[in-house]
């Protein structure tokens, strides 16, 4: 029988990350996920993964904290022995116009979105290098490609993720580890639920497909990038945005 594969998805208690982790679970993977808020119902999450036939390790950890990241990765290796696919999904926004943006708002977004991606990738890659195989998928955003007024911190973090992804794709290719970024447009999750109806309407007008995307549509792409069906794709940024940025 073929060995079961494992995926580690950061920030997977809800939104895109949860949908991604469930997609891998229904395709026969065991899953490692983390979350950060005390509101997360770990038992309910465990039940959802079990129903998909997956063994799940669900741990509270802040991706911007090196010790907490190392702890999750150590526990994952202890339980499953390997991590085949890493999805760096955890991310936050703290939107403001440049002139109003505080240093705290800028630093927090860079720390979680960009430094968090670095810390988790470094800790997990050690094991992928030993195995000489792996696939890393990092969540960027269309605003990391095209910019967005009111999001200079978030856009900088997501543009940073693109540079980071291309660099590690070059470094790790010889070890048979691929790295790609996905750049979603507007996707229906808690992150976009806070937008007013008028903002949502103006967003729809900028999207050729005239609607927001679903977390499941993003999960399908991320599943493809983690699978052997994408074995010749590395160092790419793939937009999934209804045609918003071409
Ligand atoms: P979301 O619904 O707000 O969920 C964010 C997830 O990240 C939650 O599981 C949250 O955990 C976790 N998280 C936040 N801070 C963390 C930290 N310091 N350490 C560990 N986990 C943390 O977000 P989403 O909309 O699904 O977005 C997921 C990713 O896609 C993000 O990187 C985002 O930037 C990117 N993206 C989203 C969109 C969109 O339109 N939604 C578009 C482009 C890119 P808790 O539940 O414990 O708080």
XYZ file of N, CA and C and ligand atoms in Angstrom:
786
model
N 0.832 -1.213 0.000
C 0.000 0.000 0.000
C 0.863 1.258 0.000
N 0.442 2.258 -0.777
C 1.223 3.500 -0.839
C 1.151 4.251 0.493
N 2.302 4.801 0.912
C 2.388 5.541 2.169
C 1.485 6.778 2.130
N 0.794 7.045 3.245
C -0.062 8.244 3.289
C 0.784 9.514 3.286
N 0.356 10.523 2.556
C 1.105 11.789 2.529
C 0.570 12.739 3.594
N 1.391 13.743 3.922
C 0.955 14.733 4.911
C 1.088 16.141 4.353
N 0.166 16.985 4.779
C 0.210 18.398 4.402
C 0.181 19.244 5.669
N 0.952 20.319 5.693
C 0.907 21.280 6.803
C 0.355 22.586 6.234
N -0.804 22.993 6.732
C -1.422 24.252 6.283
C -1.442 25.204 7.475
N -0.811 26.366 7.349
C -0.822 27.321 8.461
C -2.126 28.129 8.423
N -2.596 28.520 9.606
C -3.818 29.333 9.693
C -4.995 28.663 9.007
N -5.322 27.442 9.487
C -6.353 26.675 8.779
C -7.589 26.416 9.640
N -7.846 27.289 10.603
C -9.046 27.124 11.425
C -10.293 27.608 10.698
N -10.108 28.398 9.645
C -11.253 28.941 8.889
C -10.754 29.432 7.532
N -11.700 29.947 6.719
C -11.336 30.581 5.446
C -10.647 29.658 4.451
N -9.727 30.231 3.675
C -9.044 29.490 2.602
C -8.243 28.320 3.187
N -7.521 28.576 4.291
C -6.670 27.539 4.880
C -7.462 26.300 5.260
N -8.611 26.487 5.876
C -9.437 25.346 6.285
C -9.906 24.561 5.057
N -10.344 25.287 4.041
C -10.827 24.659 2.810
C -9.698 23.858 2.147
N -8.489 24.422 2.180
C -7.326 23.736 1.602
C -7.046 22.443 2.378
N -7.017 22.547 3.716
C -6.719 21.370 4.536
C -7.780 20.280 4.321
N -9.051 20.678 4.215
C -10.119 19.691 3.983
C -9.972 19.052 2.601
N -9.547 19.834 1.620
C -9.346 19.303 0.248
C -8.272 18.218 0.256
N -7.155 18.480 0.947
C -6.099 17.459 1.034
C -6.613 16.243 1.805
N -7.368 16.494 2.886
C -7.888 15.377 3.695
C -8.773 14.470 2.839
N -9.636 15.061 2.022
C -10.540 14.208 1.226
C -9.795 13.504 0.097
N -8.555 13.925 -0.162
C -7.729 13.250 -1.167
C -6.698 12.323 -0.528
N -6.945 11.946 0.729
C -6.136 10.896 1.363
C -4.926 11.358 2.149
N -4.778 12.654 2.397
C -3.638 13.148 3.183
C -3.993 13.191 4.672
N -2.983 13.043 5.531
C -3.111 13.429 6.923
C -2.742 14.903 7.003
N -3.289 15.611 7.998
C -3.087 17.064 8.013
C -2.537 17.571 9.337
N -1.716 18.604 9.210
C -1.218 19.346 10.362
C -1.714 20.767 10.130
N -2.408 21.334 11.099
C -2.826 22.723 10.931
C -2.578 23.492 12.231
N -2.510 24.799 12.110
C -2.418 25.625 13.312
C -3.419 26.771 13.212
N -3.610 27.393 14.343
C -4.515 28.535 14.460
C -3.930 29.399 15.560
N -4.492 30.593 15.794
C -3.874 31.446 16.816
C -4.871 31.954 17.874
N -6.161 31.997 17.488
C -7.141 32.617 18.393
C -7.724 31.616 19.386
N -8.014 32.095 20.601
C -8.603 31.231 21.624
C -10.024 30.794 21.275
N -10.627 31.470 20.285
C -12.018 31.151 19.933
C -12.146 29.847 19.127
N -11.011 29.342 18.644
C -11.060 28.164 17.766
C -11.554 26.914 18.495
N -12.544 26.229 17.886
C -13.102 25.004 18.453
C -12.339 23.807 17.866
N -11.294 23.374 18.583
C -10.402 22.335 18.070
C -11.135 20.997 17.909
N -12.020 20.680 18.865
C -12.740 19.399 18.783
C -13.606 19.312 17.538
N -14.302 20.407 17.216
C -15.170 20.424 16.030
C -14.321 20.275 14.764
N -13.155 20.913 14.750
C -12.258 20.801 13.591
C -11.767 19.362 13.433
N -11.347 18.768 14.567
C -10.857 17.381 14.535
C -11.903 16.453 13.941
N -13.168 16.688 14.316
C -14.275 15.850 13.844
C -14.413 15.987 12.317
N -14.311 17.224 11.830
C -14.442 17.446 10.378
C -13.369 16.698 9.594
N -12.134 16.708 10.111
C -11.049 16.015 9.404
C -11.226 14.499 9.489
N -11.662 14.023 10.649
C -11.887 12.579 10.823
C -12.927 12.087 9.832
N -13.990 12.900 9.652
C -15.065 12.514 8.725
C -14.553 12.375 7.289
N -13.451 13.058 6.983
C -12.852 12.957 5.635
C -11.816 11.828 5.588
N -11.656 11.123 6.717
C -10.728 9.990 6.746
C -9.299 10.364 7.084
N -9.085 11.587 7.584
C -7.716 12.043 7.856
C -7.404 12.042 9.339
N -6.147 11.771 9.642
C -5.633 11.967 10.981
C -5.178 13.426 11.009
N -5.535 14.164 12.066
C -5.196 15.593 12.077
C -4.480 15.986 13.352
N -3.415 16.764 13.185
C -2.716 17.362 14.328
C -3.050 18.845 14.277
N -3.749 19.329 15.320
C -4.227 20.712 15.314
C -3.629 21.435 16.507
N -2.753 22.408 16.245
C -2.027 23.043 17.346
C -2.129 24.559 17.289
N -2.200 25.156 18.482
C -2.200 26.613 18.559
C -0.758 27.098 18.431
N -0.522 27.986 17.483
C 0.837 28.530 17.313
C 0.768 29.794 16.470
N 1.545 30.779 16.894
C 1.646 32.026 16.141
C 2.801 31.867 15.146
N 2.509 31.981 13.847
C 3.569 31.736 12.846
C 4.710 32.746 12.923
N 4.483 33.861 13.624
C 5.574 34.838 13.714
C 6.464 34.589 14.934
N 6.160 33.526 15.689
C 6.948 33.190 16.876
C 7.819 31.950 16.586
N 9.140 32.123 16.495
C 10.023 31.016 16.092
C 9.892 29.773 16.970
N 9.761 29.957 18.299
C 9.676 28.780 19.193
C 8.375 28.017 18.949
N 7.284 28.769 18.792
C 5.983 28.100 18.574
C 5.978 27.359 17.237
N 6.603 27.954 16.223
C 6.679 27.302 14.901
C 7.481 26.001 15.020
N 8.633 26.076 15.675
C 9.477 24.884 15.820
C 8.737 23.783 16.572
N 7.967 24.180 17.580
C 7.207 23.217 18.362
C 6.187 22.461 17.498
N 5.473 23.191 16.627
C 4.483 22.538 15.747
C 5.189 21.579 14.796
N 6.290 22.029 14.212
C 6.993 21.185 13.232
C 7.575 19.944 13.932
N 8.146 20.127 15.124
C 8.677 18.968 15.868
C 7.565 17.962 16.153
N 6.406 18.475 16.596
C 5.288 17.567 16.938
C 4.787 16.855 15.682
N 4.778 17.563 14.548
C 4.315 16.973 13.282
C 5.250 15.847 12.862
N 6.548 16.083 12.988
C 7.536 15.066 12.575
C 7.462 13.863 13.524
N 7.263 14.161 14.817
C 7.115 13.088 15.805
C 5.931 12.189 15.450
N 4.814 12.808 15.035
C 3.595 12.043 14.767
C 3.597 11.373 13.390
N 3.991 12.134 12.359
C 3.847 11.610 10.994
C 5.183 11.245 10.322
N 6.298 11.732 10.878
C 7.615 11.392 10.318
C 8.048 12.217 9.124
N 7.119 12.992 8.546
C 7.465 13.779 7.349
C 6.379 14.799 7.038
N 6.738 15.781 6.241
C 5.748 16.732 5.710
C 5.987 16.778 4.200
N 4.998 16.369 3.424
C 5.156 16.317 1.967
C 4.824 17.652 1.305
N 3.798 18.317 1.853
C 3.341 19.579 1.244
C 3.191 20.623 2.350
N 3.700 21.822 2.088
C 3.535 22.938 3.040
C 2.751 24.050 2.357
N 1.697 24.516 3.013
C 0.929 25.654 2.496
C 1.020 26.788 3.520
N 1.760 27.837 3.164
C 1.885 29.005 4.040
C 0.704 29.927 3.768
N -0.335 29.754 4.594
C -1.597 30.456 4.353
C -1.911 31.534 5.385
N -1.410 31.379 6.628
C -1.783 32.325 7.695
C -1.485 33.754 7.266
N -2.454 34.616 7.447
C -2.224 36.003 7.046
C -3.259 36.928 7.672
N -2.875 38.197 7.804
C -3.781 39.199 8.372
C -3.733 40.476 7.532
N -4.716 41.337 7.752
C -4.684 42.693 7.176
C -4.786 43.703 8.322
N -4.198 44.858 8.155
C -4.391 46.014 9.047
C -4.392 47.218 8.108
N -5.528 47.419 7.407
C -5.559 48.411 6.331
C -5.575 49.853 6.836
N -4.879 50.706 6.130
C -4.891 52.139 6.400
C -4.170 52.859 5.259
N -4.505 54.131 5.087
C -3.765 54.911 4.099
C -2.358 55.174 4.634
N -1.412 55.310 3.742
C -0.006 55.513 4.134
C 0.147 56.572 5.219
N -0.516 57.736 5.033
C -0.330 58.850 5.968
C -0.904 58.568 7.350
N -1.820 57.572 7.427
C -2.422 57.241 8.727
C -1.843 55.969 9.319
N -1.071 55.246 8.519
C -0.616 53.935 8.978
C 0.429 54.064 10.086
N 0.211 53.288 11.161
C 1.167 53.325 12.268
C 2.283 52.305 11.995
N 3.393 52.496 12.691
C 4.491 51.519 12.568
C 4.021 50.150 13.030
N 3.166 50.159 14.075
C 2.668 48.885 14.613
C 1.870 48.130 13.539
N 1.005 48.876 12.811
C 0.198 48.233 11.749
C 1.099 47.682 10.648
N 2.137 48.435 10.314
C 3.046 47.986 9.261
C 3.817 46.741 9.710
N 4.413 46.833 10.903
C 5.268 45.733 11.387
C 4.487 44.440 11.595
N 3.282 44.557 12.180
C 2.495 43.358 12.503
C 2.182 42.547 11.242
N 1.784 43.255 10.179
C 1.423 42.564 8.933
C 2.660 41.908 8.300
N 3.779 42.625 8.304
C 5.011 42.037 7.753
C 5.470 40.845 8.589
N 5.341 40.973 9.920
C 5.790 39.898 10.818
C 5.011 38.603 10.601
N 3.691 38.721 10.516
C 2.879 37.502 10.385
C 2.913 36.986 8.941
N 2.658 37.854 7.973
C 2.536 37.376 6.589
C 3.878 36.960 5.987
N 4.893 37.794 6.153
C 6.164 37.509 5.466
C 7.156 36.744 6.350
N 7.408 37.268 7.562
C 8.369 36.570 8.430
C 7.815 35.203 8.846
N 6.495 35.136 9.056
C 5.866 33.855 9.398
C 6.115 32.827 8.297
N 5.986 33.256 7.056
C 6.222 32.350 5.911
C 7.673 31.870 5.925
N 8.602 32.777 6.203
C 10.031 32.417 6.282
C 10.272 31.397 7.396
N 9.734 31.667 8.598
C 10.013 30.794 9.752
C 9.485 29.379 9.525
N 8.245 29.296 9.025
C 7.643 27.964 8.845
C 8.373 27.228 7.715
N 8.674 27.944 6.635
C 9.345 27.290 5.496
C 10.704 26.751 5.922
N 11.443 27.558 6.681
C 12.782 27.123 7.100
C 12.692 25.854 7.962
N 11.758 25.860 8.916
C 11.634 24.705 9.824
C 11.194 23.441 9.077
N 10.299 23.591 8.097
C 9.767 22.416 7.394
C 10.746 21.929 6.324
N 11.430 22.862 5.664
C 12.306 22.496 4.540
C 13.429 21.552 4.966
N 13.887 21.714 6.213
C 14.939 20.831 6.728
C 14.564 19.356 6.475
N 13.293 19.027 6.744
C 12.846 17.633 6.585
C 12.593 17.281 5.128
N 12.110 18.262 4.344
C 11.902 18.000 2.914
C 13.250 17.743 2.233
N 14.290 18.464 2.658
C 15.616 18.284 2.056
C 16.150 16.886 2.331
N 15.909 16.393 3.558
C 16.368 15.040 3.901
C 15.686 14.008 3.003
N 14.401 14.257 2.718
C 13.612 13.312 1.914
C 13.819 13.517 0.415
N 14.437 14.644 0.085
C 14.625 15.043 -1.318
C 13.308 15.074 -2.084
N 12.283 15.602 -1.422
C 11.029 15.855 -2.131
C 10.133 16.765 -1.299
N 9.311 17.527 -1.989
C 8.370 18.400 -1.290
C 7.791 19.445 -2.228
N 6.654 19.989 -1.790
C 6.044 21.086 -2.552
C 5.589 22.148 -1.555
N 5.985 23.399 -1.830
C 5.642 24.513 -0.941
C 4.755 25.474 -1.723
N 3.628 25.856 -1.122
C 2.731 26.809 -1.782
C 2.511 27.982 -0.830
N 2.832 29.175 -1.286
C 2.716 30.370 -0.453
C 1.566 31.249 -0.936
N 0.789 31.755 0.038
C -0.330 32.626 -0.305
C 0.155 34.051 -0.486
N 0.179 34.498 -1.736
C 0.410 35.916 -2.022
C -0.973 36.538 -2.211
N -1.085 37.493 -3.103
C -2.369 38.148 -3.368
C -2.207 38.980 -4.641
N -3.323 39.259 -5.312
C -3.217 40.137 -6.497
C -2.676 41.510 -6.104
N -2.912 41.915 -4.846
C -2.411 43.236 -4.464
C -0.896 43.225 -4.243
N -0.323 42.042 -4.104
C 1.135 41.920 -4.076
C 1.716 42.071 -5.467
N 0.888 41.818 -6.473
C 1.314 41.946 -7.870
C 1.030 43.367 -8.364
N -0.164 43.880 -8.040
C -0.618 45.140 -8.654
C -0.700 46.322 -7.692
N -0.544 46.086 -6.357
C -0.685 47.173 -5.384
C -2.140 47.498 -5.110
N -2.398 48.195 -3.979
C -3.772 48.596 -3.655
C -3.743 49.747 -2.657
N -4.467 50.810 -2.969
C -4.523 51.954 -2.048
C -5.080 51.486 -0.709
N -4.462 51.896 0.375
C -4.939 51.525 1.714
C -4.338 50.237 2.233
N -3.475 49.614 1.426
C -2.897 48.325 1.850
C -1.386 48.262 1.600
N -0.666 49.373 1.863
C 0.771 49.338 1.528
C 1.511 48.299 2.364
N 1.071 48.069 3.610
C 1.716 47.046 4.448
C 1.425 45.646 3.902
N 0.153 45.380 3.650
C -0.267 44.051 3.169
C 0.319 43.763 1.779
N 0.257 44.768 0.887
C 0.801 44.576 -0.473
C 2.294 44.300 -0.418
N 3.008 45.032 0.465
C 4.458 44.810 0.588
C 4.732 43.389 1.083
N 3.909 42.920 2.048
C 4.128 41.557 2.558
C 3.876 40.530 1.458
N 2.852 40.772 0.644
C 2.491 39.789 -0.395
C 3.443 39.852 -1.588
N 3.989 41.043 -1.876
C 5.026 41.157 -2.915
C 6.303 40.484 -2.406
N 6.591 40.652 -1.102
C 7.756 39.993 -0.500
C 7.656 38.482 -0.630
N 6.450 37.963 -0.469
C 6.250 36.510 -0.575
C 6.580 36.026 -1.992
N 6.325 36.862 -2.986
C 6.651 36.467 -4.370
C 8.176 36.342 -4.531
N 8.920 37.334 -4.052
C 10.386 37.278 -4.144
C 10.942 36.107 -3.358
N 10.378 35.896 -2.182
C 10.792 34.782 -1.320
C 10.568 33.441 -2.041
N 9.398 33.303 -2.648
C 9.037 32.040 -3.309
C 9.974 31.752 -4.487
N 10.232 32.773 -5.297
C 11.093 32.563 -6.471
C 12.513 32.201 -6.028
N 12.983 32.841 -4.950
C 14.345 32.560 -4.464
C 14.464 31.134 -3.946
N 13.484 30.709 -3.137
C 13.616 29.341 -2.588
C 13.372 28.302 -3.686
N 12.566 28.650 -4.702
C 12.364 27.710 -5.818
C 13.711 27.446 -6.492
N 14.515 28.512 -6.650
C 15.841 28.341 -7.258
C 16.780 27.562 -6.336
N 16.727 27.867 -5.023
C 17.618 27.188 -4.068
C 17.308 25.711 -3.915
N 16.025 25.363 -3.937
C 15.624 24.019 -3.517
C 15.327 23.051 -4.667
N 15.357 23.563 -5.904
C 15.000 22.706 -7.048
C 15.910 21.480 -7.137
N 17.205 21.662 -6.825
C 18.141 20.537 -6.946
C 17.824 19.436 -5.922
N 17.047 19.779 -4.893
C 16.645 18.763 -3.898
C 15.239 18.237 -4.199
N 14.752 18.539 -5.403
C 13.426 18.058 -5.812
C 12.301 18.657 -4.958
N 12.513 19.915 -4.520
C 11.464 20.620 -3.767
C 10.992 21.774 -4.638
N 9.689 21.828 -4.883
C 9.118 22.903 -5.700
C 8.507 23.966 -4.794
N 8.477 25.208 -5.274
C 7.842 26.291 -4.499
C 7.099 27.206 -5.466
N 5.841 27.437 -5.176
C 5.025 28.324 -6.016
C 4.187 29.241 -5.132
N 3.755 30.353 -5.714
C 2.865 31.269 -4.985
C 1.526 31.328 -5.710
N 0.454 31.461 -4.940
C -0.843 31.735 -5.560
C -1.247 33.151 -5.160
N -1.848 33.842 -6.097
C -2.238 35.233 -5.852
C -3.745 35.370 -6.056
N -4.510 35.116 -4.976
C -5.968 35.255 -5.113
C -6.379 36.728 -5.226
N -7.505 36.912 -5.909
C -8.147 38.232 -5.922
C -9.043 38.306 -4.701
N -10.282 38.743 -4.881
C -11.193 38.814 -3.727
C -11.923 37.485 -3.555
N -11.728 36.879 -2.382
C -12.307 35.566 -2.082
C -13.239 35.736 -0.880
N -14.392 35.059 -0.932
C -15.374 35.189 0.163
C -14.896 34.463 1.428
N -14.357 35.212 2.379
C -13.954 34.672 3.695
C -14.189 35.787 4.722
N -13.815 35.522 5.985
C -13.953 36.551 7.028
C -13.156 37.802 6.661
N -12.029 37.598 5.941
C -11.155 38.721 5.600
C -11.875 39.755 4.721
N -12.747 39.267 3.828
C -13.460 40.184 2.923
C -14.884 40.482 3.411
N -15.350 39.720 4.429
C -16.720 39.926 4.933
C -16.869 41.315 5.557
N -15.748 41.899 5.983
C -15.803 43.208 6.650
C -16.018 44.356 5.646
N -15.899 44.084 4.348
C -16.058 45.147 3.349
C -17.525 45.560 3.242
N -17.763 46.869 3.053
C -19.148 47.348 2.939
C -19.731 46.929 1.589
N -21.086 46.990 1.490
C -21.748 46.598 0.236
C -21.277 47.454 -0.933
N -21.058 48.760 -0.658
C -20.649 49.635 -1.778
C -19.232 49.282 -2.246
N -18.361 48.917 -1.293
C -16.994 48.497 -1.687
C -17.083 47.189 -2.479
N -17.952 46.277 -2.008
C -18.094 44.991 -2.713
C -18.586 45.211 -4.145
N -19.529 46.155 -4.291
C -20.066 46.424 -5.633
C -18.974 46.974 -6.550
N -18.151 47.879 -6.005
C -17.093 48.439 -6.850
C -16.039 47.377 -7.166
N -15.842 46.413 -6.224
C -14.915 45.298 -6.498
C -15.457 44.447 -7.652
N -16.759 44.114 -7.584
C -17.350 43.281 -8.648
C -17.153 43.936 -10.011
N -17.248 45.270 -10.036
C -17.092 45.982 -11.314
C -15.678 45.898 -11.880
N -14.691 45.606 -10.994
C -13.297 45.485 -11.488
C -12.959 44.060 -11.918
N -13.896 43.121 -11.682
C -13.602 41.708 -11.958
C -14.329 41.270 -13.225
N -13.593 40.868 -14.275
C -14.266 40.429 -15.499
C -15.333 39.349 -15.255
N -15.084 38.410 -14.314
C -16.103 37.370 -14.056
C -17.227 37.861 -13.136
N -17.140 39.124 -12.693
C -18.223 39.815 -11.961
C -18.655 39.171 -10.652
N -17.732 38.511 -9.980
C -18.061 37.945 -8.664
C -16.775 37.691 -7.901
N -16.927 37.525 -6.578
C -15.777 37.103 -5.782
C -15.575 35.599 -5.974
N -14.389 35.121 -5.651
C -14.125 33.687 -5.745
C -14.495 32.995 -4.442
N -14.525 31.670 -4.471
C -14.793 30.916 -3.237
C -13.489 30.302 -2.742
N -13.463 30.008 -1.432
C -12.278 29.365 -0.847
C -12.036 28.017 -1.517
N -13.111 27.349 -1.926
C -12.950 26.043 -2.576
C -12.233 26.172 -3.919
N -12.500 27.246 -4.652
C -11.820 27.432 -5.946
C -10.310 27.608 -5.737
N -9.942 28.311 -4.668
C -8.512 28.499 -4.362
C -7.906 27.169 -3.898
N -8.684 26.425 -3.101
C -8.196 25.132 -2.592
C -7.900 24.160 -3.741
N -8.727 24.182 -4.792
C -8.493 23.303 -5.957
C -7.128 23.586 -6.578
N -6.788 24.876 -6.723
C -5.505 25.267 -7.313
C -4.350 24.844 -6.404
N -4.526 25.070 -5.102
C -3.449 24.737 -4.160
C -3.258 23.223 -4.083
N -4.333 22.483 -4.206
C -4.204 21.023 -4.220
C -3.412 20.570 -5.455
N -3.738 21.167 -6.591
C -3.024 20.843 -7.844
C -1.522 21.123 -7.686
N -1.189 22.280 -7.106
C 0.229 22.658 -6.972
C 0.987 21.759 -5.992
N 0.268 21.135 -5.065
C 0.929 20.215 -4.124
C 1.066 18.817 -4.694
N 0.317 18.534 -5.755
C 0.268 17.159 -6.268
C 1.297 16.940 -7.381
N 1.477 15.675 -7.721
C 2.419 15.314 -8.795
C 1.921 15.783 -10.167
N 0.654 16.147 -10.263
C 0.131 16.651 -11.550
C 0.775 17.976 -11.940
N 1.450 18.636 -10.967
C 2.119 19.913 -11.288
C 3.640 19.755 -11.175
N 4.136 18.529 -11.437
C 5.543 18.208 -11.153
C 6.576 19.051 -11.913
N 6.171 19.729 -13.002
C 7.149 20.549 -13.757
C 6.901 22.050 -13.543
N 6.137 22.398 -12.500
C 5.848 23.817 -12.218
C 6.568 24.221 -10.932
N 7.487 25.172 -11.030
C 8.107 25.741 -9.826
C 8.492 27.194 -10.068
N 8.475 27.981 -8.988
C 8.869 29.394 -9.074
C 7.832 30.296 -9.720
N 6.592 29.812 -9.797
C 5.557 30.593 -10.490
C 4.625 31.317 -9.515
N 4.003 32.368 -10.020
C 2.950 33.066 -9.273
C 1.679 32.888 -10.106
N 0.703 32.225 -9.542
C -0.514 31.949 -10.321
C -1.672 32.766 -9.758
N -2.179 33.667 -10.587
C -3.308 34.500 -10.166
C -4.593 33.682 -10.219
N -5.442 33.879 -9.206
C -6.765 33.234 -9.223
C -7.740 34.314 -8.771
N -8.256 35.060 -9.740
C -8.888 36.347 -9.425
C -10.029 36.748 -10.361
N -10.574 35.768 -11.081
C -11.685 36.101 -11.990
C -11.267 37.042 -13.111
N -9.961 37.114 -13.354
C -9.466 37.948 -14.464
C -9.133 39.379 -14.077
N -9.115 39.659 -12.762
C -8.890 41.038 -12.291
C -7.550 41.612 -12.739
N -6.497 40.823 -12.595
C -5.156 41.278 -13.001
C -4.675 40.376 -14.130
N -4.465 40.991 -15.297
C -4.009 40.188 -16.457
C -2.673 40.709 -16.942
P -9.103 34.540 7.288
O -10.438 33.981 6.944
O -8.986 35.845 7.963
O -8.311 33.404 8.135
C -7.004 33.665 8.564
C -6.407 32.404 9.171
O -5.055 32.718 9.574
C -7.128 31.938 10.426
O -7.072 30.530 10.501
C -6.300 32.554 11.564
O -6.379 31.821 12.774
C -4.915 32.424 10.969
N -3.936 33.331 11.553
C -3.997 34.686 11.645
N -2.902 35.161 12.272
C -2.122 34.073 12.566
C -0.882 33.908 13.208
N -0.182 34.930 13.701
N -0.394 32.635 13.344
C -1.086 31.583 12.892
N -2.280 31.682 12.262
C -2.790 32.923 12.119
O -8.181 34.664 5.975
P -8.421 34.144 4.473
O -9.248 35.136 3.774
O -8.806 32.714 4.499
O -6.939 34.307 3.888
C -6.001 33.251 3.913
C -4.750 33.694 3.175
O -5.086 34.065 1.834
C -4.064 34.914 3.793
O -2.668 34.798 3.663
C -4.573 36.057 2.933
O -3.691 37.148 2.943
C -4.639 35.378 1.580
N -5.566 36.048 0.650
C -6.890 36.165 0.949
C -7.732 36.825 0.056
C -9.213 36.990 0.310
O -9.865 37.701 -0.476
N -9.796 36.382 1.306
C -7.204 37.362 -1.119
C -5.844 37.219 -1.371
C -5.031 36.559 -0.485
P -7.530 32.145 13.893
O -8.841 31.595 13.359
O -7.060 31.430 15.100
O -7.569 33.647 14.040
